[in-house]
Amino acid sequence: MNKHLLGVIDATTHIEDLEELTSHRSVAAIPFGGRYRLIDFILSNMVNSGIQSVAIFPKFQYRSLMDHLGSGKNWDLNRKRDGLFFFPSPRLDKPIFGINSFEHFAENMDFLTRSTQEYCLISNANTIFNMDLSPLLDWHIDSNCDITEVQKNGRSINLFLVKTSLLLDLIHTRKETGYLNMKDVVTDLNSPYRVCHYSYEGYALTVDSISTYYAASMELLNREIWEKLFLQERPILTKVKDEPPTRYTSSAVVFNSMIANGAQIEGTVENSIIARGVHIAKGAVVKNSIIMQKTVIQENCVLEHAILDKDVKIEQGTTIIGTEQVPKILRKGSIVKGECVSS
Amino acid sequence: MQKKKQKIVAMLLAGGQGSRLNSLTKNLAKPAVPFGGKYRIIDFPLSNCTNSGIDTVGVLTQYQPLILNSYIGIGSAWDLDRKDGGVTVLPPYTASTEMKWYTGTASAIFQNLNYLQQYDPEYVLILSGDHIYKMNYELMLDYHIQKGADATVSVVQVPWEEANRFGILNTDNNHQVVEFDEKPKEPKSNLASMGIYIFNWKVLEAYLLMDEQNPNSSHDFGKDILPKMLQDQKDLFAYPFKGYWKDVGTVQSLWEANMDLLDDNNELDLFDQSWRIYSVNPNQPPQYISRDAIITNSLVNEGCTIEGNVIRTVVFQGVSIGKDSVIKDSVIMPDAIIEKGCYIENAIVSSGVKITAGSVIRPKEEGEILLVSDEMLEEMITN
């Protein structure tokens, strides 16, 4: 199935507004939904649609992304033929222009020329959606398009379908045409190509700022939305951890929350996303917050509208209050005692 | 073909039916029975092996092996997918002259002597897939070597009043075994065999060959091999194990072992990162706890949707518990669906069972544990 479709994920995206979550990781590797990373959504969509060859082009801070993807085993991409390919940029100083930089692809032309797949799906790594991509290919062929751009409510979600041969042409001729990426091609009204727009009706949200990240996380608590994202027949796959089930003690009070395995809940949790291995001690109250992996919240802390990155330690009796518009963010590994209030 | 020589090879006896678990083992072998919210019983000995640095494990299957075999796969969940050794599932087979089932623990190993011979190990560890415990087999091997034993039997202290249910070892002050007492009426010791043995390979091989020739033997380690070794004045030692160990052979004991996990001071700490229990991860989304849910003193696995009231209960992956339902002192196995307004107490609800809205399920007798299966629910309706 879909042996004629090649997946290309551009993980070079750097977004200024996400700086606090990306000082040590790429946008693609931002933790999401208690156990996922942003890249899991597009990668799972590709795999669930039968794509067996996926190339990932990362640039900045890709250690955590590589650690997450490993051999691709969790996505069933550890194959003898095809599978998962990783192409970090050989140069860090060269500026990368927006998404899907042809320059970056050009440095790995061999892979693209050697691939046998007739079509190529090019995507960003920071859209949260669960989409069956097979109908897209049929539609693209039936509509006789050169390039198909997927849109949600009329806005691009940076997902493009082209013939691999056309992509190669675009890369080869980038100096003459001035096209730096797929976006340049589809937005050029004078381009010689037949550009189509495929309207995607399902749930999709591109994370491009702290506020979209926070909003997308909170939307997960809406049953209608998580039921659209987490489908049994098209599961979102991620790196599995051998964590025990979540432990709720007799003092735990939890509602309207999404909680991952390995968490130990002794306090109160409300409208929050709690990741794997988090410990919330007795008397602590966590509301409208996102708590990432292995973070520890000690006794009698109060957290509201906060985003706590991995391995944060909140010492006893600390209060952290953010707002819905400006959630208080604590960087990976921070240790906090006392008060912390965002404007 | 001769394989790379291994110091120790583990043989895990996983062919048991576990008939006292009733319908839980109708379609699967006892070692595959779900436990602790995400595990199967066999995860414990397999994780113990990998955590003890033993990477060559033969798993002997016989009864209802489909689920067990596909669960074990190539052993990658326990990091036992190795170039040398790793996990090998060993079912009974037909040889050129005869076909034989595994009739006893020793006969199962005897029929796989060729598996052991290809590794030519120094020691063989015999395990069973029936118990919940964490144990460092490497320490037991050190003890075996230090004692200069031919065989070492791991023992655990059981309450004196229950000693008559176990295989009891009587030892001298140096832990050397002087007598085997199978289910003694008047026990002289409360050291019960855990069914975990380390043998010197050459000694084991010789005794298995000898035992096979004996028409009166039941081909069992506890009843035949070890008593015969003792009779021949081989050096047998008891290895005293301290820690949590539980045979989960009955519905009652399976329920108890699950409840033990909810005890704040439980000895079987599943959260201990230094001795992880590995299992095949289902890769499901985090659990969703709704506005109406109340959860206290419980273990809940991923993929669950909880809208009801869950009290002192172990909930496996993919379970949904509807609004206004109350689940108390129970174990809910994978993918069970409990609709709105149910009341369930002191029960084990089997995998995939659907409990319709408003059902009340509790045992008639106090202290009894109800096993809820599709068959049982059908009977309830027809009665």
XYZ file of C-alpha atoms in Angstrom:
726
model
C 0.000 0.000 0.000
C 1.192 3.456 -0.881
C 4.591 2.185 -1.854
C 4.517 4.974 -4.403
C 4.348 7.726 -1.771
C 7.440 9.105 -0.069
C 7.159 11.081 3.171
C 9.343 14.125 3.733
C 9.135 15.904 7.073
C 10.745 19.292 7.350
C 11.768 19.602 10.977
C 13.877 22.706 10.484
C 11.129 25.071 11.563
C 12.330 27.556 14.128
C 9.690 29.688 15.782
C 10.745 32.674 17.853
C 7.622 32.625 19.990
C 8.242 29.046 21.116
C 11.744 29.886 22.346
C 11.017 28.974 25.960
C 10.126 25.414 24.945
C 12.803 25.075 22.265
C 16.011 26.269 23.895
C 17.212 22.665 23.940
C 14.944 20.936 21.414
C 13.478 21.464 17.982
C 9.859 22.486 17.466
C 9.167 18.973 16.150
C 10.198 17.517 19.507
C 8.015 19.695 21.759
C 6.128 17.396 24.157
C 2.377 17.399 23.676
C -0.656 15.709 25.191
C 1.100 13.996 28.073
C 3.026 11.446 26.041
C 3.548 12.678 22.500
C 5.897 15.008 20.649
C 4.579 17.259 17.897
C 6.227 15.190 15.148
C 4.252 12.082 16.213
C 1.119 13.374 14.504
C 2.438 13.785 10.957
C 4.683 10.734 11.293
C 1.790 8.544 12.473
C -0.455 9.943 9.746
C 2.110 8.932 7.156
C 2.599 5.457 8.600
C -1.133 4.894 9.097
C -1.655 5.844 5.465
C 0.767 3.137 4.377
C 3.842 5.268 3.721
C 6.913 3.119 4.333
C 9.694 5.542 3.604
C 9.999 8.766 5.580
C 12.839 11.264 5.448
C 13.248 13.761 8.247
C 15.206 16.973 7.762
C 16.046 18.542 11.116
C 18.293 21.507 11.739
C 18.430 23.028 15.164
C 18.889 21.156 18.435
C 17.917 17.786 17.065
C 19.365 15.582 19.833
C 16.024 15.107 21.567
C 14.309 14.496 18.235
C 16.795 11.747 17.345
C 16.458 10.229 20.780
C 12.687 10.207 20.370
C 12.653 8.641 16.905
C 15.478 6.155 17.390
C 15.421 3.462 14.736
C 11.783 4.270 13.928
C 10.681 1.027 15.550
C 7.736 2.579 17.376
C 6.330 3.678 14.019
C 7.192 0.344 12.423
C 9.738 2.162 10.284
C 12.752 0.010 11.153
C 12.576 -1.720 7.772
C 15.190 -3.521 5.704
C 14.069 -1.628 2.626
C 12.966 1.971 3.026
C 12.008 3.005 6.588
C 13.143 6.094 8.477
C 15.916 8.377 7.234
C 17.446 11.255 9.115
C 19.168 14.127 7.288
C 20.461 16.797 9.623
C 21.799 19.860 7.892
C 25.568 19.664 7.477
C 25.792 23.403 8.096
C 24.294 25.348 10.958
C 25.331 28.864 9.992
C 23.463 29.026 6.700
C 20.078 30.657 7.170
C 17.118 28.424 6.454
C 14.293 30.218 4.728
C 10.958 29.190 6.132
C 9.518 25.796 5.725
C 10.636 23.125 3.259
C 13.841 24.730 2.256
C 14.998 23.397 -1.083
C 18.564 24.243 -0.087
C 18.436 21.699 2.713
C 16.928 19.062 0.438
C 19.598 19.788 -2.168
C 22.283 18.697 0.263
C 20.672 15.257 0.323
C 19.784 14.889 -3.341
C 21.047 11.315 -3.460
C 18.242 10.141 -1.226
C 15.573 11.790 -3.344
C 17.021 10.609 -6.662
C 17.429 7.069 -5.354
C 13.902 6.814 -3.941
C 11.568 4.757 -6.091
C 8.333 6.388 -4.937
C 6.573 8.329 -7.672
C 4.973 10.893 -5.380
C 6.268 12.871 -2.481
C 4.382 14.281 0.491
C 6.147 17.225 2.124
C 5.060 18.402 5.541
C 5.995 20.483 8.518
C 6.267 18.776 11.883
C 4.119 20.985 14.069
C 0.517 20.376 13.063
C -1.728 18.398 15.387
C -4.104 16.315 13.304
C -5.113 12.775 12.443
C -5.571 12.545 8.708
C -5.883 9.645 6.312
C -3.577 10.705 3.493
C -4.580 8.034 0.968
C -7.630 9.908 -0.409
C -5.382 12.936 -0.883
C -3.178 11.065 -3.351
C -6.191 9.759 -5.305
C -7.649 13.253 -5.402
C -4.343 14.735 -6.557
C -4.104 12.244 -9.431
C -7.785 12.486 -10.418
C -7.667 16.288 -10.390
C -4.592 16.249 -12.599
C -2.676 18.585 -10.279
C 1.027 19.351 -10.305
C 1.082 20.489 -6.708
C -1.603 20.020 -4.074
C -1.616 22.140 -0.964
C -3.730 20.922 1.963
C -5.784 23.606 3.632
C -7.898 23.782 6.723
C -10.563 26.484 6.590
C -8.790 28.096 3.647
C -5.445 28.287 5.415
C -2.423 26.197 4.472
C -1.329 23.564 6.971
C 2.001 23.261 5.159
C 1.324 19.868 3.694
C 2.113 19.489 -0.014
C 1.864 16.668 -2.515
C 3.995 16.633 -5.670
C 5.503 14.161 -8.084
C 8.992 13.316 -6.881
C 10.334 14.226 -10.329
C 8.805 17.691 -10.061
C 10.292 18.158 -6.598
C 13.697 17.272 -8.041
C 13.205 19.847 -10.806
C 12.219 22.499 -8.289
C 15.315 21.790 -6.241
C 17.632 21.782 -9.286
C 16.263 25.037 -10.646
C 16.002 26.859 -7.282
C 18.698 29.396 -8.212
C 17.012 30.348 -11.505
C 13.435 30.389 -10.220
C 14.163 31.946 -6.849
C 11.844 29.464 -5.156
C 13.206 28.614 -1.738
C 10.470 26.267 -0.665
C 7.089 24.788 -1.583
C 5.267 27.763 -0.147
C 7.043 30.059 -2.628
C 5.878 27.873 -5.505
C 2.236 27.687 -4.496
C 1.978 31.385 -3.673
C 3.523 32.500 -6.977
C 0.571 33.393 -9.149
C 2.786 33.214 -12.248
C 4.163 29.752 -11.604
C 3.828 27.390 -14.574
C 2.348 24.644 -12.396
C -1.230 23.602 -11.806
C -1.603 24.219 -8.079
C -4.645 22.724 -6.317
C -6.017 23.187 -2.846
C -7.349 20.204 -0.968
C -9.687 21.113 1.822
C -9.223 19.028 4.954
C -12.367 18.855 7.059
C -11.033 17.170 10.219
C -9.395 18.730 13.260
C -6.057 20.418 12.608
C -4.105 22.966 14.568
C -0.619 24.203 13.765
C 1.415 25.059 16.839
C 3.267 28.285 16.077
C 3.234 30.162 19.373
C 2.912 29.578 23.096
C -0.710 30.609 22.924
C -1.576 28.107 20.164
C 0.376 25.454 22.066
C -1.545 26.169 25.241
C -4.871 26.356 23.419
C -4.262 23.095 21.535
C -3.372 21.377 24.795
C -6.503 22.601 26.532
C -8.604 21.556 23.550
C -7.468 18.002 24.185
C -9.720 18.019 27.236
C -12.680 18.458 24.945
C -13.999 14.979 24.325
C -15.173 15.774 20.805
C -11.667 16.826 19.882
C -9.692 14.012 21.470
C -12.059 11.509 19.959
C -11.119 12.924 16.543
C -7.402 12.803 17.286
C -7.035 9.450 18.988
C -8.681 6.900 16.756
C -8.268 3.215 17.345
C -7.903 2.448 13.646
C -5.356 5.233 13.119
C -3.466 5.498 16.414
C -0.991 8.285 17.083
C 2.209 6.361 17.704
C 4.984 7.552 19.956
C 8.058 6.323 21.766
C 6.812 3.887 24.358
C 8.128 3.933 27.897
C 7.866 1.154 30.401
C 5.978 3.173 32.960
C 3.539 1.535 35.389
C -0.135 2.567 35.347
C -0.997 5.902 36.942
C -1.291 5.722 40.705
C -4.023 7.700 42.459
C -3.798 7.722 46.240
C -6.720 8.183 48.595
C -6.020 11.931 48.801
C -6.186 12.412 45.011
C -8.881 14.614 43.496
C -8.855 14.677 39.712
C -11.218 15.942 37.123
C -11.343 16.911 33.485
C -7.739 15.982 32.895
C -5.609 13.844 30.689
C -3.076 11.840 32.611
C -0.288 9.642 31.283
C 1.224 6.486 32.704
C 3.760 6.461 35.479
C 2.244 9.543 37.107
C 1.624 9.533 40.833
C -1.235 11.742 41.895
C -1.749 12.579 45.560
C -3.044 16.120 45.161
C -5.740 17.934 43.187
C -5.641 18.117 39.397
C -8.156 20.056 37.367
C -8.319 20.868 33.620
C -4.729 19.821 33.110
C -2.466 17.632 31.013
C -0.134 15.498 33.096
C 2.724 13.662 31.382
C 4.435 10.380 32.101
C 6.233 10.017 35.401
C 4.966 13.254 36.975
C 4.540 13.315 40.753
C 1.965 15.622 42.319
C 2.229 15.504 46.104
C -0.450 15.776 48.752
C -2.093 19.135 49.155
C -0.802 20.427 45.828
C -3.374 21.976 43.495
C -2.768 22.018 39.736
C -5.284 23.839 37.558
C -5.385 24.658 33.839
C -1.790 23.586 33.477
C 0.497 21.441 31.354
C 2.992 19.384 33.307
C 5.665 17.605 31.308
C 7.532 14.382 31.926
C 9.086 13.575 35.296
C 8.316 16.950 36.825
C 7.804 16.891 40.582
C 5.359 19.142 42.406
C 5.813 18.946 46.137
C 3.311 19.367 48.961
C 0.921 22.322 49.121
C 1.953 24.016 45.892
C -0.612 25.927 43.867
C -0.289 26.071 40.075
C -2.626 27.827 37.717
C -2.187 28.449 34.006
C 1.357 27.124 34.061
C 3.441 25.148 31.586
C 6.114 23.145 33.358
C 8.710 21.623 31.085
C 10.416 18.289 31.794
C 12.312 17.580 35.019
C 11.111 20.712 36.788
C 11.022 20.610 40.568
C 8.534 22.801 42.419
C 9.420 22.858 46.068
C 6.959 22.709 48.909
C 4.490 25.542 49.283
C 5.262 27.310 45.998
C 2.604 29.296 44.151
C 2.806 29.729 40.390
C 0.076 31.715 38.698
C -0.079 32.551 35.024
C -2.974 33.709 32.919
C -4.813 32.088 30.074
C -3.284 34.631 27.689
C 0.210 34.392 29.188
C 0.726 31.051 30.885
C 3.734 30.958 33.180
C 6.426 28.769 31.622
C 9.159 27.055 33.575
C 12.064 25.751 31.544
C 13.361 22.220 31.612
C 15.159 21.354 34.802
C 14.204 24.507 36.755
C 13.928 24.305 40.505
C 11.447 26.759 41.993
C 10.678 27.851 45.494
C 8.418 30.702 46.524
C 6.098 32.722 44.325
C 6.034 33.045 40.601
C 3.371 35.136 38.985
C 3.171 36.060 35.337
C 1.741 39.366 34.228
C 24.806 -25.965 15.665
C 26.889 -24.871 18.635
C 25.991 -21.375 19.776
C 28.076 -18.922 21.732
C 28.611 -20.439 25.173
C 26.470 -18.894 27.904
C 27.263 -18.852 31.597
C 23.618 -19.325 32.526
C 20.475 -20.126 30.586
C 17.001 -19.666 32.060
C 14.186 -22.103 31.322
C 10.789 -20.617 32.028
C 7.967 -23.124 32.459
C 4.945 -21.398 30.953
C 2.760 -24.277 29.883
C 0.447 -24.334 32.889
C -3.284 -24.179 32.505
C -4.040 -22.523 35.830
C -7.427 -24.228 35.996
C -8.260 -22.630 39.345
C -8.412 -19.287 37.559
C -11.585 -20.600 35.890
C -12.668 -18.717 32.784
C -9.649 -16.370 32.947
C -7.542 -19.172 31.504
C -10.138 -20.538 29.110
C -8.349 -19.144 26.083
C -4.911 -18.369 27.434
C -2.160 -19.907 29.498
C -1.811 -18.807 33.101
C 1.429 -16.841 32.508
C -0.504 -14.671 30.034
C -3.166 -13.679 32.584
C -3.308 -9.861 32.950
C -2.019 -8.388 36.197
C -1.466 -4.999 37.804
C -3.169 -2.703 35.313
C -0.836 -3.293 32.376
C 1.199 -6.452 32.821
C 0.849 -10.154 32.247
C 2.173 -12.560 34.881
C 5.086 -13.623 32.652
C 6.390 -10.020 32.566
C 7.717 -10.533 36.090
C 10.077 -13.499 35.487
C 11.085 -12.126 32.058
C 11.859 -8.670 33.498
C 13.705 -10.307 36.389
C 15.845 -12.170 33.843
C 16.741 -9.081 31.873
C 17.322 -7.016 35.027
C 19.544 -9.819 36.397
C 21.653 -9.811 33.239
C 20.338 -13.143 31.942
C 19.730 -12.787 28.210
C 19.188 -16.383 27.118
C 15.733 -17.611 28.041
C 13.792 -20.635 26.783
C 10.052 -20.319 27.354
C 8.286 -23.680 27.456
C 4.688 -23.406 26.324
C 2.008 -26.039 25.933
C -1.483 -25.061 27.107
C -3.330 -22.495 24.892
C -0.130 -20.903 23.581
C -1.471 -18.497 20.928
C -1.809 -15.349 23.038
C 1.313 -16.131 25.027
C 3.431 -16.795 21.935
C 2.363 -13.664 20.139
C 2.836 -11.647 23.337
C 6.419 -12.877 23.747
C 7.176 -12.352 20.045
C 10.919 -12.009 19.610
C 11.267 -10.731 23.168
C 11.926 -7.095 22.314
C 9.625 -5.829 25.091
C 12.078 -7.262 27.653
C 15.155 -6.383 25.611
C 15.548 -10.095 24.891
C 15.822 -9.775 21.108
C 19.510 -10.637 20.936
C 21.935 -11.795 18.308
C 23.252 -14.450 20.679
C 20.679 -16.082 22.917
C 17.576 -13.998 23.482
C 14.177 -15.544 23.991
C 13.137 -18.804 22.310
C 9.648 -20.237 22.617
C 9.875 -24.008 23.067
C 6.637 -25.876 22.356
C 6.345 -29.679 22.572
C 7.185 -31.351 19.271
C 7.205 -34.648 17.461
C 10.541 -36.408 17.163
C 11.361 -38.991 14.513
C 10.269 -41.891 16.681
C 7.559 -40.521 18.931
C 5.501 -37.509 19.881
C 5.309 -36.380 23.450
C 3.597 -33.747 25.496
C 5.265 -32.155 28.485
C 4.017 -34.403 31.286
C 5.908 -32.793 34.162
C 8.285 -29.934 34.864
C 11.323 -32.178 34.419
C 9.995 -33.836 31.269
C 9.530 -30.403 29.702
C 13.203 -29.577 30.278
C 14.289 -33.093 29.250
C 12.601 -32.699 25.886
C 14.553 -29.505 25.318
C 17.980 -30.786 26.301
C 19.068 -30.040 22.738
C 18.232 -26.351 23.313
C 20.465 -26.291 26.393
C 23.195 -28.385 24.782
C 23.696 -25.867 21.991
C 24.643 -23.202 24.571
C 26.601 -25.622 26.811
C 26.004 -23.360 29.839
C 27.610 -23.721 33.245
C 24.318 -23.214 35.056
C 20.637 -23.601 34.314
C 17.984 -21.517 36.038
C 14.507 -23.051 36.171
C 11.624 -20.583 36.563
C 7.871 -20.757 36.520
C 5.488 -18.276 34.988
C 3.004 -18.387 37.859
C 4.319 -15.914 40.410
C 4.434 -12.200 41.032
C 7.775 -11.132 42.495
C 10.941 -9.188 41.837
C 14.150 -11.096 42.272
C 17.768 -10.663 41.308
C 18.722 -14.100 40.003
C 22.349 -12.995 39.791
C 22.524 -12.851 43.596
C 21.076 -16.352 43.766
C 23.709 -17.548 41.290
C 26.478 -15.940 43.376
C 25.105 -17.793 46.388
C 24.946 -21.069 44.442
C 28.590 -20.677 43.381
C 29.752 -19.574 46.800
C 28.096 -22.605 48.446
C 29.592 -24.930 45.869
C 26.117 -26.383 45.376
C 24.943 -28.876 42.793
C 21.495 -27.355 43.011
C 20.015 -24.368 44.824
C 16.324 -23.932 45.579
C 14.947 -20.495 46.287
C 12.757 -20.521 49.382
C 10.477 -18.068 51.079
C 9.089 -18.091 54.604
C 5.366 -18.763 54.594
C 3.008 -18.526 57.582
C 3.274 -21.742 59.617
C -0.436 -22.447 59.317
C -0.162 -22.439 55.517
C 3.065 -24.465 55.317
C 1.084 -27.661 54.675
C 0.098 -26.294 51.233
C 3.679 -25.950 50.002
C 6.732 -28.007 49.185
C 8.696 -27.486 52.402
C 12.497 -27.707 52.705
C 14.128 -28.761 55.934
C 17.674 -27.404 56.186
C 20.634 -27.400 58.543
C 22.183 -24.235 59.986
C 24.195 -23.747 56.847
C 21.038 -23.739 54.673
C 21.996 -27.150 53.273
C 18.859 -29.084 52.416
C 18.418 -32.246 54.475
C 14.866 -33.171 53.556
C 12.036 -32.422 51.129
C 8.562 -32.467 52.565
C 5.849 -32.153 49.910
C 2.759 -30.639 51.557
C 3.624 -31.973 55.040
C 0.816 -32.531 57.561
C 3.178 -31.550 60.352
C 5.735 -29.152 58.868
C 9.161 -28.991 60.530
C 10.025 -25.756 58.765
C 8.205 -22.916 57.064
C 10.641 -22.519 54.182
C 8.594 -23.111 51.048
C 10.090 -23.805 47.633
C 9.336 -21.006 45.162
C 9.790 -23.317 42.185
C 12.995 -21.457 41.265
C 16.077 -23.661 40.905
C 19.660 -23.248 39.796
C 21.442 -26.412 38.691
C 24.932 -27.112 37.560
C 24.231 -27.965 33.961
C 26.144 -31.253 33.834
C 24.436 -32.481 37.009
C 21.017 -31.501 35.690
C 21.658 -33.174 32.349
C 22.710 -36.430 34.049
C 19.679 -36.479 36.359
C 17.217 -35.679 33.592
C 18.586 -38.539 31.497
C 18.375 -40.846 34.506
C 14.852 -39.713 35.413
C 13.593 -40.334 31.900
C 14.567 -44.020 32.241
C 12.575 -44.373 35.464
C 9.071 -45.630 34.632
C 7.819 -44.787 38.132
C 8.801 -41.128 37.948
C 6.258 -38.349 37.529
C 9.068 -36.313 35.923
C 8.704 -33.418 38.336
C 11.534 -31.368 39.848
C 10.027 -31.138 43.321
C 8.803 -34.716 43.524
C 11.450 -36.666 41.602
C 14.634 -34.880 40.551
C 15.513 -33.011 43.741
C 14.635 -35.877 46.164
C 16.735 -38.238 44.022
C 19.669 -35.832 44.131
C 19.327 -35.583 47.892
C 19.251 -39.366 48.142
C 22.511 -39.474 46.164
C 24.015 -36.977 48.654
C 24.403 -34.195 46.153
C 24.867 -30.739 47.673
C 21.520 -28.965 47.718
C 21.118 -25.544 49.264
C 18.160 -23.351 50.114
C 18.435 -19.705 49.047
C 16.353 -17.582 51.413
C 14.472 -14.931 49.457
C 13.107 -11.866 51.187
C 10.503 -9.679 49.551
C 7.112 -9.849 47.927
C 6.242 -13.198 46.358
C 2.774 -14.356 45.509
C 1.321 -17.321 43.695
C -1.641 -15.977 41.748
C -3.165 -19.354 41.032
C -6.717 -18.613 42.155
C -9.231 -15.885 41.478
C -8.962 -14.870 45.135
C -5.156 -14.673 45.177
C -5.064 -12.856 41.825
C -7.448 -10.266 43.246
C -5.422 -9.994 46.463
C -2.167 -9.485 44.564
C -3.779 -6.675 42.576
C -5.084 -5.059 45.773
C -1.619 -5.358 47.338
C -0.402 -2.901 44.686
C -2.765 -0.271 46.110
C -1.245 -0.504 49.549
C 0.896 2.628 50.110
C 3.700 0.527 51.559
C 3.527 -2.306 49.060
C 6.790 -4.185 48.699
C 6.335 -4.743 44.982
C 7.127 -1.157 44.033
C 6.193 -0.866 40.354
C 7.543 2.696 40.330
C 11.086 1.594 41.188
C 13.149 2.728 38.185
C 16.067 0.497 39.118
C 14.046 -2.691 38.656
C 11.469 -1.929 35.991
C 8.862 -4.438 35.034
C 8.755 -4.427 31.253
C 5.740 -5.362 29.188
C 4.368 -5.014 25.692
C 3.183 -1.416 25.612
C -0.205 -0.916 23.987
C 0.576 2.630 22.768
C -2.755 4.214 23.630
C -3.509 7.856 24.456
C -3.331 9.095 28.053
C -6.313 8.310 30.208
C -9.103 10.874 30.258
C -10.668 11.680 33.599
C -13.931 13.550 33.080
C -15.549 16.294 35.157
C -17.836 13.755 36.780
C -15.173 11.231 37.736
C -13.897 10.511 41.227
C -10.797 8.357 41.521
C -9.128 7.402 44.748
C -6.551 4.803 45.736
C -6.433 3.204 42.302
C -4.145 2.280 39.438
C -5.362 3.293 35.981
C -3.627 2.511 32.695
C -3.510 4.455 29.422
C -6.364 4.533 26.941
C -9.052 4.603 29.644
C -12.010 6.947 29.810
C -13.190 7.407 33.364
C -16.475 9.201 34.024
C -17.583 7.291 37.108
C -16.424 6.686 40.629
C -13.383 4.416 40.997
C -12.374 3.375 44.501
C -9.504 0.997 45.342
C -9.525 -0.551 41.899
C -6.989 -1.614 39.291
C -8.033 -0.534 35.787
C -6.233 -1.925 32.696
C -5.753 -0.170 29.349
C -8.648 0.784 27.110
C -11.371 0.486 29.737
C -14.279 2.878 29.797
C -16.293 3.529 32.939
C -19.526 5.437 32.454
C -21.123 8.237 34.419
C -22.608 7.479 37.838
C -21.024 4.043 37.918
C -19.315 3.026 41.153
C -16.455 0.532 41.013
C -15.073 -0.583 44.333
C -12.368 -3.056 45.367
C -12.200 -4.534 41.881
C -9.944 -5.358 38.956
C -11.105 -4.287 35.481
C -9.201 -6.053 32.712
C -8.330 -4.568 29.269
C -10.999 -3.072 27.017
C -13.906 -3.821 29.338
C -16.814 -1.422 28.942
C -18.830 -0.448 31.967
C -21.798 1.657 31.026
C -23.640 4.281 33.068
C -24.969 3.742 36.563
C -23.418 0.353 37.334
C -22.332 -0.808 40.771
C -19.451 -3.278 40.922
C -17.783 -4.479 44.083
C -15.230 -7.216 44.881
C -15.032 -8.394 41.293
C -12.580 -9.201 38.547
C -14.108 -8.106 35.244
C -12.550 -10.059 32.355
C -11.067 -8.509 29.229
C -13.501 -7.021 26.737
C -16.611 -7.715 28.819
C -19.431 -5.219 28.380
C -21.540 -4.432 31.423
C -24.814 -2.821 30.498
C -26.136 0.328 32.163
C -27.535 -0.048 35.642
C -26.066 -3.511 36.361
C -25.280 -4.385 39.960
C -22.458 -6.877 40.367
C -21.296 -8.002 43.776
C -20.665 -11.404 45.323
C -23.392 -12.997 47.433
C -21.039 -13.986 50.221
C -18.802 -11.594 52.111
C -15.129 -12.086 51.277
C -15.913 -13.811 48.012
C -14.506 -12.460 44.738
C -16.715 -12.574 41.689
C -15.178 -13.358 38.312
C -17.211 -11.555 35.670
C -17.057 -13.077 32.188
C -19.404 -13.086 29.197
C -20.578 -16.595 30.139
C -21.279 -15.545 33.687
C -23.285 -12.527 32.522
C -25.321 -14.706 30.156
C -26.127 -17.081 32.986
C -27.159 -14.147 35.135
C -29.633 -13.049 32.480
C -31.107 -16.498 31.875
C -31.570 -17.074 35.601
